């Protein structure tokens, strides 16, 4: 995926971002919950075989996500899970897994 980059950190919590758009990188710390929107984008990419808003620039995507505007995923069975990730309704991946089950 061209817009999503994996960080090199191996720490478990309160670390630098591990999964983010390269354009959004900066030196601050984040809680695990703040990784959930990126995780939602990963799920979306697996299901659709394309990146969310792949035709847009990283800056445009950041503005859309900041405004709470996400791709339509209503036609996918896992769309509700992806939406909850994007909306910050999960605090960790275990909650995501519970909804998937």
Tab-separated table of C-alpha atoms in Angstrom:
chain	number	residue	atom	x	y	z
A	1	UNK	CA	0.000	0.000	0.000
A	2	UNK	CA	1.520	3.233	-1.041
A	3	UNK	CA	-0.148	5.584	1.478
A	4	UNK	CA	0.222	3.490	4.614
A	5	UNK	CA	3.588	2.927	6.254
A	6	UNK	CA	4.532	0.667	9.129
A	7	UNK	CA	6.704	2.175	11.844
A	8	UNK	CA	9.685	0.362	13.315
A	9	UNK	CA	8.655	0.511	16.959
A	10	UNK	CA	8.211	-2.712	18.889
A	11	UNK	CA	6.820	-1.241	22.097
A	12	UNK	CA	3.348	-2.234	23.167
A	13	UNK	CA	1.682	0.958	24.384
A	14	UNK	CA	2.176	4.757	24.497
A	15	UNK	CA	4.635	4.646	21.625
A	16	UNK	CA	5.119	6.587	18.446
A	17	UNK	CA	2.562	5.854	15.737
A	18	UNK	CA	3.015	2.405	14.277
A	19	UNK	CA	0.657	2.645	11.305
A	20	UNK	CA	-0.084	5.941	9.641
A	21	UNK	CA	0.004	7.953	6.464
A	22	UNK	CA	3.612	9.070	5.824
A	23	UNK	CA	2.418	12.673	5.457
A	24	UNK	CA	0.974	12.629	8.973
A	25	UNK	CA	4.133	11.520	10.817
A	26	UNK	CA	5.390	13.667	13.652
A	27	UNK	CA	7.191	13.148	16.942
A	28	UNK	CA	4.398	12.680	19.487
A	29	UNK	CA	3.120	9.693	21.420
A	30	UNK	CA	-0.213	7.984	20.918
A	31	UNK	CA	-2.384	5.540	22.777
A	32	UNK	CA	-3.285	2.218	21.196
A	33	UNK	CA	-6.850	3.472	20.631
A	34	UNK	CA	-5.513	6.111	18.251
A	35	UNK	CA	-4.210	3.341	15.981
A	36	UNK	CA	-7.743	2.019	15.440
A	37	UNK	CA	-8.654	4.363	12.528
A	38	UNK	CA	-5.560	3.165	10.663
A	39	UNK	CA	-6.517	-0.421	11.488
A	40	UNK	CA	-9.943	0.255	9.970
A	41	UNK	CA	-8.219	1.390	6.790
A	42	UNK	CA	-6.180	-1.819	6.726
A	43	UNK	CA	-9.365	-3.890	7.048
A	44	UNK	CA	-10.965	-1.815	4.270
A	45	UNK	CA	-7.936	-2.445	2.038
A	46	UNK	CA	-8.053	-6.202	2.644
A	47	UNK	CA	-11.775	-6.412	1.853
A	48	UNK	CA	-11.855	-4.087	-1.166
A	49	UNK	CA	-8.338	-4.680	-2.562
A	50	UNK	CA	-7.818	-0.914	-2.713
A	51	UNK	CA	-6.782	1.831	-0.337
A	52	UNK	CA	-9.471	4.121	1.076
A	53	UNK	CA	-9.637	7.203	-1.156
A	54	UNK	CA	-6.764	5.834	-3.244
A	55	UNK	CA	-7.332	8.495	-5.921
A	56	UNK	CA	-6.633	11.308	-3.425
A	57	UNK	CA	-3.412	12.728	-2.020
A	58	UNK	CA	-2.321	12.053	1.546
A	59	UNK	CA	-3.141	15.644	2.482
A	60	UNK	CA	-6.673	15.331	1.080
A	61	UNK	CA	-7.190	12.051	2.927
A	62	UNK	CA	-6.008	13.565	6.202
A	63	UNK	CA	-8.513	16.426	5.786
A	64	UNK	CA	-11.355	14.011	4.999
A	65	UNK	CA	-10.585	11.783	7.986
A	66	UNK	CA	-10.184	14.782	10.300
A	67	UNK	CA	-13.620	15.980	9.168
A	68	UNK	CA	-15.060	12.512	9.877
A	69	UNK	CA	-15.661	11.769	6.195
A	70	UNK	CA	-14.873	8.155	5.359
A	71	UNK	CA	-15.371	5.962	2.277
A	72	UNK	CA	-18.729	4.251	1.839
A	73	UNK	CA	-18.313	0.693	3.034
A	74	UNK	CA	-21.970	-0.186	3.578
A	75	UNK	CA	-21.973	-2.921	0.925
A	76	UNK	CA	-19.325	-4.993	2.734
A	77	UNK	CA	-20.271	-7.394	5.547
A	78	UNK	CA	-17.449	-6.030	7.706
A	79	UNK	CA	-18.286	-2.407	6.882
A	80	UNK	CA	-19.768	-1.710	10.317
A	81	UNK	CA	-16.521	-2.819	11.966
A	82	UNK	CA	-14.454	-0.617	9.663
A	83	UNK	CA	-16.731	2.345	10.389
A	84	UNK	CA	-16.408	1.818	14.141
A	85	UNK	CA	-12.608	1.780	13.760
A	86	UNK	CA	-12.684	5.040	11.821
A	87	UNK	CA	-15.035	6.661	14.340
A	88	UNK	CA	-12.788	5.686	17.258
A	89	UNK	CA	-15.377	3.413	18.859
A	90	UNK	CA	-12.841	0.687	19.711
A	91	UNK	CA	-10.158	1.010	22.352
A	92	UNK	CA	-8.159	-2.036	21.231
A	93	UNK	CA	-7.978	-4.826	18.647
A	94	UNK	CA	-9.631	-7.338	21.000
A	95	UNK	CA	-12.868	-5.340	20.736
A	96	UNK	CA	-12.592	-5.421	16.945
A	97	UNK	CA	-12.118	-9.186	17.028
A	98	UNK	CA	-15.157	-9.579	19.277
A	99	UNK	CA	-17.355	-7.746	16.740
A	100	UNK	CA	-15.945	-9.782	13.857
A	101	UNK	CA	-16.796	-13.030	15.620
